[in-house]
mmCIF file of C-alpha atoms in Angstrom:
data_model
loop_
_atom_site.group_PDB
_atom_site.id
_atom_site.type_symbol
_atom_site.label_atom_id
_atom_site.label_comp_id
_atom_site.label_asym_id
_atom_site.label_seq_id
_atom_site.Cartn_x
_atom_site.Cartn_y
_atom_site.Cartn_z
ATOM 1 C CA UNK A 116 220.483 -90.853 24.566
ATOM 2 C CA UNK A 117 222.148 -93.709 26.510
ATOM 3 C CA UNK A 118 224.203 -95.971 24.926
ATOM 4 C CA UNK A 119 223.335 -99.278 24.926
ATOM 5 C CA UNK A 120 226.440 -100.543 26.859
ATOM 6 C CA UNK A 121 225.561 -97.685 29.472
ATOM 7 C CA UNK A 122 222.743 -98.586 30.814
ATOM 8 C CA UNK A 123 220.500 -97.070 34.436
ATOM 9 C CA UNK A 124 220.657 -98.490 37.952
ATOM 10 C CA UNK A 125 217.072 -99.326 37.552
ATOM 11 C CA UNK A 126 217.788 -101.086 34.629
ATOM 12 C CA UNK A 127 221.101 -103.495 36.014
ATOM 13 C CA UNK A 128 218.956 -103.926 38.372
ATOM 14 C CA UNK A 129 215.878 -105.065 36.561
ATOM 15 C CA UNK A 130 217.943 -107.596 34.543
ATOM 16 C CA UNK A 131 219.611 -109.247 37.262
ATOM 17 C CA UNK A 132 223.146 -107.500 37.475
ATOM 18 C CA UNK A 133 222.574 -107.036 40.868
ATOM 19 C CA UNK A 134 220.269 -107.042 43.102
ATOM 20 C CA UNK A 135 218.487 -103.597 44.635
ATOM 21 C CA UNK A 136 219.836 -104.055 47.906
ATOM 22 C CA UNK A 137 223.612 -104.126 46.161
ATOM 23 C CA UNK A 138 222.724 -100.836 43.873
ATOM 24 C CA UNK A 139 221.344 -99.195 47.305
ATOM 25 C CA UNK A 140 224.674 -99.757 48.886
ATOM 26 C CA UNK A 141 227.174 -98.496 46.135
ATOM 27 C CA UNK A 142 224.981 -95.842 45.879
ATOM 28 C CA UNK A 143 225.231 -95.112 49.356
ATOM 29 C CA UNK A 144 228.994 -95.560 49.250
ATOM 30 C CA UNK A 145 229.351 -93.282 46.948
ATOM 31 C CA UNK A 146 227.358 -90.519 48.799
ATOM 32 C CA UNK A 147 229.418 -91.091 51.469
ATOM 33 C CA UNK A 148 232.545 -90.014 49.831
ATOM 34 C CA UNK A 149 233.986 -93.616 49.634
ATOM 35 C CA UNK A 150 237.126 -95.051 47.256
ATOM 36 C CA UNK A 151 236.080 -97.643 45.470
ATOM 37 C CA UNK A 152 237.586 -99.784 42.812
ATOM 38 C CA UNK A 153 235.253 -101.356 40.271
ATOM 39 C CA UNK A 154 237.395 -104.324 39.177
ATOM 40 C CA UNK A 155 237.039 -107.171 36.259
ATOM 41 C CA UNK A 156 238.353 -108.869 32.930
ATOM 42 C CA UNK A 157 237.779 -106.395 30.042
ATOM 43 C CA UNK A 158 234.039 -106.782 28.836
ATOM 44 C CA UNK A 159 232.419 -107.264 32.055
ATOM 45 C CA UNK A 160 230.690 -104.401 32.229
ATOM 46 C CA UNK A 161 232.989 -102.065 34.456
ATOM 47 C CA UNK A 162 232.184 -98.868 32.836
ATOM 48 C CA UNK A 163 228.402 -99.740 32.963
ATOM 49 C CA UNK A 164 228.715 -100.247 36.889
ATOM 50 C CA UNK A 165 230.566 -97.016 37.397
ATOM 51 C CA UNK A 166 228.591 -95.214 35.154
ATOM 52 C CA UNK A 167 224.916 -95.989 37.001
ATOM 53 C CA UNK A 168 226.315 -95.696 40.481
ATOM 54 C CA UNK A 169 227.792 -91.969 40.042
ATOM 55 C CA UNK A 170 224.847 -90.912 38.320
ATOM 56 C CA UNK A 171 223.803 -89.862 42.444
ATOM 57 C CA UNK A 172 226.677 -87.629 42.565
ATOM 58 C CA UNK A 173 224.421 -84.425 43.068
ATOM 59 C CA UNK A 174 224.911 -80.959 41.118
ATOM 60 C CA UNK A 175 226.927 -79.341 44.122
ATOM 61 C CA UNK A 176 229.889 -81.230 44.138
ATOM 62 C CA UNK A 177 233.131 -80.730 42.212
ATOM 63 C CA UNK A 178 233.694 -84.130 39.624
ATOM 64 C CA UNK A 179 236.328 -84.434 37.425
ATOM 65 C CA UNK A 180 236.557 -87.427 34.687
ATOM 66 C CA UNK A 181 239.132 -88.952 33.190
ATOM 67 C CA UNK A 182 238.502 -91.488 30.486
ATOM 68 C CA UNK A 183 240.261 -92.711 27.311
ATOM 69 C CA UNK A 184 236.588 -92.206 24.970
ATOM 70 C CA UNK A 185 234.390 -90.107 27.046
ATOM 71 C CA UNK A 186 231.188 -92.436 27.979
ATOM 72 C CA UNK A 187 230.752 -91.352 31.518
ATOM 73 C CA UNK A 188 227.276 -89.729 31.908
ATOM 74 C CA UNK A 189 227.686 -87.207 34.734
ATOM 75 C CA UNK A 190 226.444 -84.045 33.703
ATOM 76 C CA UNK A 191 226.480 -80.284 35.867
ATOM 77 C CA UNK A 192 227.588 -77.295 36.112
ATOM 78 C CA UNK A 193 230.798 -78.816 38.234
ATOM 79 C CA UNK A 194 231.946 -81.804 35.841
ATOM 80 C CA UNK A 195 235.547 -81.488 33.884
ATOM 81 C CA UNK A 196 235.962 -84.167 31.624
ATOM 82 C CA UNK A 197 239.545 -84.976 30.534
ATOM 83 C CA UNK A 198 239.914 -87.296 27.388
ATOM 84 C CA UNK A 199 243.169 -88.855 27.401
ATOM 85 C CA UNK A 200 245.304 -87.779 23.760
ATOM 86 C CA UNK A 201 248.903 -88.593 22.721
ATOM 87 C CA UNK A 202 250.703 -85.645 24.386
ATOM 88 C CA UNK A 203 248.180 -86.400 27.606
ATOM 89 C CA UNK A 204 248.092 -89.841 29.511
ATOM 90 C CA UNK A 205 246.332 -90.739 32.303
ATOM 91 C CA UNK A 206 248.586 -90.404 34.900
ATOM 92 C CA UNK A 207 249.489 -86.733 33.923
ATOM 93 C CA UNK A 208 245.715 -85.363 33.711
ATOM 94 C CA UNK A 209 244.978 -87.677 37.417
ATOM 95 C CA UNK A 210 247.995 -85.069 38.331
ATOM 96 C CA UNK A 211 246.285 -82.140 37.075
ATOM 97 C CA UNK A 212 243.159 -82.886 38.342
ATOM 98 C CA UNK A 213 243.718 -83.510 41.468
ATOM 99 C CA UNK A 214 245.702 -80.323 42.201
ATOM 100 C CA UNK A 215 242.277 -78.401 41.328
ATOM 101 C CA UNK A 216 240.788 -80.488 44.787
ATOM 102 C CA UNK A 217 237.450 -81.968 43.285
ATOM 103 C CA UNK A 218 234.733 -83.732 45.774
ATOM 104 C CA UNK A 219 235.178 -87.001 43.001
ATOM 105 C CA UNK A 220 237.638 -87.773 41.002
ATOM 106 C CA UNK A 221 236.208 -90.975 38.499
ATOM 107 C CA UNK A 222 238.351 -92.439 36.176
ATOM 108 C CA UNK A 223 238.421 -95.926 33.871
ATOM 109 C CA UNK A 224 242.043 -96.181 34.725
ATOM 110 C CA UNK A 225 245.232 -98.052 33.529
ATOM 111 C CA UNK A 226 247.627 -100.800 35.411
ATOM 112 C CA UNK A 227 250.522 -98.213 35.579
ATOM 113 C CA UNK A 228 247.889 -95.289 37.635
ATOM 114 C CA UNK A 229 247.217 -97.422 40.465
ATOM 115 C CA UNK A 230 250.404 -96.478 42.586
ATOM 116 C CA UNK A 231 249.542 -93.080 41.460
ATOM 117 C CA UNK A 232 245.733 -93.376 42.878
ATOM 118 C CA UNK A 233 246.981 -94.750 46.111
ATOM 119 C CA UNK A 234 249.303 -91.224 46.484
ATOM 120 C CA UNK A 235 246.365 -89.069 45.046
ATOM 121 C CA UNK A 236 244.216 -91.360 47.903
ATOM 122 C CA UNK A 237 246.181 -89.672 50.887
ATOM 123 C CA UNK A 238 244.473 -86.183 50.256
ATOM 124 C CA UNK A 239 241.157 -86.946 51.796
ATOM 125 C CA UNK A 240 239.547 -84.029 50.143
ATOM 126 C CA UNK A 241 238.636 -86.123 47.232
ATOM 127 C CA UNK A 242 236.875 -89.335 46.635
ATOM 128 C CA UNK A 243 238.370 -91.770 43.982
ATOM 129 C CA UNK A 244 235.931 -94.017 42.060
ATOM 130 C CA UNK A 245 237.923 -96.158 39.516
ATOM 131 C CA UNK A 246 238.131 -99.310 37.570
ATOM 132 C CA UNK A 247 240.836 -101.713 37.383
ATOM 133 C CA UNK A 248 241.330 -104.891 35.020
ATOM 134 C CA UNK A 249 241.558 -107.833 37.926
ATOM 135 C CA UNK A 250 239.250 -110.433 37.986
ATOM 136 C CA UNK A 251 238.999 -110.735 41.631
ATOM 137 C CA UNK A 252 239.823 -108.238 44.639
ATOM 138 C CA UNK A 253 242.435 -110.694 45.854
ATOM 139 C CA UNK A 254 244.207 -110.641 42.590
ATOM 140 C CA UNK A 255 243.835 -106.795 42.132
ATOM 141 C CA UNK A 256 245.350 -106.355 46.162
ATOM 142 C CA UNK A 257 248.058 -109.077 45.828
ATOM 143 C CA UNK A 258 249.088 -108.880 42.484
ATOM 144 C CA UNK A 259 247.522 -106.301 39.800
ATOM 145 C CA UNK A 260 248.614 -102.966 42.144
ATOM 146 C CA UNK A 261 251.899 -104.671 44.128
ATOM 147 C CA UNK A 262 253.727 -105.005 40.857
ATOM 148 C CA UNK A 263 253.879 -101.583 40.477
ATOM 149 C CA UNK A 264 255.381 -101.000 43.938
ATOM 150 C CA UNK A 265 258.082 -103.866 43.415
ATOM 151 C CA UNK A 266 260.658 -101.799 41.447
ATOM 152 C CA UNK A 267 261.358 -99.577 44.700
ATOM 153 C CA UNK A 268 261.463 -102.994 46.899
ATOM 154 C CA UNK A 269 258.468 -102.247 49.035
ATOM 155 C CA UNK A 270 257.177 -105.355 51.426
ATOM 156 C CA UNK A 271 254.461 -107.129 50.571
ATOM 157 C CA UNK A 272 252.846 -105.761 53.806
ATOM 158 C CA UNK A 273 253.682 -102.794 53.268
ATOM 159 C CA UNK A 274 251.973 -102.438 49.724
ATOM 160 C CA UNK A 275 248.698 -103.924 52.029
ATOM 161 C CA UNK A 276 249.007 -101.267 54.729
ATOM 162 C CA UNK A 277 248.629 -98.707 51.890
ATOM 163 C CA UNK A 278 246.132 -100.538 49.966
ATOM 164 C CA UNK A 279 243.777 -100.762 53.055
ATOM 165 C CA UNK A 280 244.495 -97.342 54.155
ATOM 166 C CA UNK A 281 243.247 -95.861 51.230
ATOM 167 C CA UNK A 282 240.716 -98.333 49.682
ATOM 168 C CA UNK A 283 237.549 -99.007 51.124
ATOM 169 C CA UNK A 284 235.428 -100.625 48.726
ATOM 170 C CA UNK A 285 235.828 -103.234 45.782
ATOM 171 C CA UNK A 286 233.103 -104.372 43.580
ATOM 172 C CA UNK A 287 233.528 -107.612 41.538
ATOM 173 C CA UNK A 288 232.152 -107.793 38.091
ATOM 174 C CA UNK A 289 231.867 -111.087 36.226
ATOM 175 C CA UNK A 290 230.665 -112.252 32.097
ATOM 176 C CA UNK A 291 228.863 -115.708 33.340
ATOM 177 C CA UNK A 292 228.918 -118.430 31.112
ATOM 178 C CA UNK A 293 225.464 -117.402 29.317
ATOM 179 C CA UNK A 294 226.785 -114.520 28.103
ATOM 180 C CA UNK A 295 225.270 -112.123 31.089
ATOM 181 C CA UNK A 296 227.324 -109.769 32.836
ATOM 182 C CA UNK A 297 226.836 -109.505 37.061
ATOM 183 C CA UNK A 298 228.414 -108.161 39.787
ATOM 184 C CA UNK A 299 229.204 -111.605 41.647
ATOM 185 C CA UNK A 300 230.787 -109.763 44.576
ATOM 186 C CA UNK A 301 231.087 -106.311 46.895
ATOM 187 C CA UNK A 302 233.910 -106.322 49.054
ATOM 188 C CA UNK A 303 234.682 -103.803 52.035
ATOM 189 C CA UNK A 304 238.815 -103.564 52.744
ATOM 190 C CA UNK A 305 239.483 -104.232 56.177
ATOM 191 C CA UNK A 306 243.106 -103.837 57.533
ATOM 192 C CA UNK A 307 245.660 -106.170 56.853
ATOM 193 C CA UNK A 308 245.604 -109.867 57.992
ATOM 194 C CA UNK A 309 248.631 -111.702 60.018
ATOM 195 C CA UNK A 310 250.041 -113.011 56.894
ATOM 196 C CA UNK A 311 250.977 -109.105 55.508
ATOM 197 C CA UNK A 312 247.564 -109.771 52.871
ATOM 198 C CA UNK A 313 244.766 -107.091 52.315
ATOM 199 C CA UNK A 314 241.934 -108.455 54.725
ATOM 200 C CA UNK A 315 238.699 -108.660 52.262
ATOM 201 C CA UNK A 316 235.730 -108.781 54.357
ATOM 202 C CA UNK A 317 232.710 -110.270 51.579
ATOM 203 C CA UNK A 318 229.712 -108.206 51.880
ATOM 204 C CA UNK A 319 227.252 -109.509 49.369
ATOM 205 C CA UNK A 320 227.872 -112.124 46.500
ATOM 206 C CA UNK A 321 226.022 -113.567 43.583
ATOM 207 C CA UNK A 322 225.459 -117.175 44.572
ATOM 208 C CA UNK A 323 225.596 -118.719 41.045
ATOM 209 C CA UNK A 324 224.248 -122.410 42.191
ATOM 210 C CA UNK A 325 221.050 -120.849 42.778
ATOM 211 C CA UNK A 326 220.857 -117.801 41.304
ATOM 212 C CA UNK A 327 220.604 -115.014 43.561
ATOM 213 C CA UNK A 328 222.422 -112.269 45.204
ATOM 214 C CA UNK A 329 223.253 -113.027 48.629
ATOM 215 C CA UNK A 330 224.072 -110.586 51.469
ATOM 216 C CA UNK A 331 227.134 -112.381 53.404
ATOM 217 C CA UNK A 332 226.927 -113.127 57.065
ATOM 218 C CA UNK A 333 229.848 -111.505 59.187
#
């Protein structure tokens, strides 16, 4: 049975959390064996996002999950869910797990994993799928995972060239001011601009004026 904060592509799809061209894409993206960070304000639906895009993953492939309460729906023969537990944390079991080289690696993740992720990134054996509590992709590439990289003095440009190395996709999910939850932006990481920033090239966006998803001209 699905819980009801879990809910099926068709279904975000039918109530307007983003449109079927935006679910065909992710899903795509995620065939394809592409990072992506599912970021937002806690409540936003995250979870429900990741959870209904990796439901494509096919039986074949090697997943492992690593959640705090298990909620992820991938089931198979090949799935290893890890539960973090007092004597476990995240970042230990995103260690173990990605010593046993899975296709996916999926994981509702803390602040202090992401300079973690981006090492467990270089091994391009695996694909990371992950959330992260930002409420925009600039915030999450100039703030939320630099933080973690200022204690050992790294440039700001240098925390970019790593982010966009390793990161290809972002996914922007939003609680609107009625109460509904949408996925107001997809964003593709492209290099780093002149100023040392992550360059965040807007792919589609949820035009709230009118309310619609649009698909951004590049």
């Amino acid at each position: 049975m699905i819980k009801e904060n879990l809910l099926t592509a068709e279904k975000l799809k039918s109530n307007n959390t983003l449109s079927a061209e935006m679910m065909d894409f992710l899903i795509q993206c995620v065939k394809e064996g592409k990072n992506i960070c599912i970021c937002g304000t806690p409540g936003c639906g995250k979870t429900t996002i990741m959870n209904a895009i990796t439901k494509c993953i096919s039986d074949d492939k090697s997943v492992i999950t690593i959640e705090h309460v298990p909620e992820l729906e991938i089931s198979g023969n090949n799935v290893q869910k890890l539960t973090t537990k007092f004597d476990h944390n995240q970042m230990q079991l995103l260690e173990e797990g990605k010593k046993q080289k899975p296709d996916y690696i999926i994981l509702d993740s803390e602040s202090e994993c992401y300079k973690n992720l981006l090492l467990a990134m270089e091994k391009k054996e695996t694909s990371y799928i992950f959330t992260a509590h930002a409420g925009t992709s600039r915030l999450l590439c100039d703030v939320r995972i630099p933080i973690f990289y200022s204690r050992d003095f790294f440039l700001m440009e240098e925390v970019s060239e790593k982010i966009a190395k390793e990161l290809q996709i972002i996914v922007e999910t939003s609680v609107m001011s009625d109460g509904s939850r949408k996925v107001t932006s997809i964003v593709q990481v492209d290099g780093v601009s002149e100023d040392g920033k992550v360059n965040l090239k807007e792919l589609y966006k949820y035009d709230n004026s009118e309310d619609k998803f649009v698909k951004c001209q590049n």
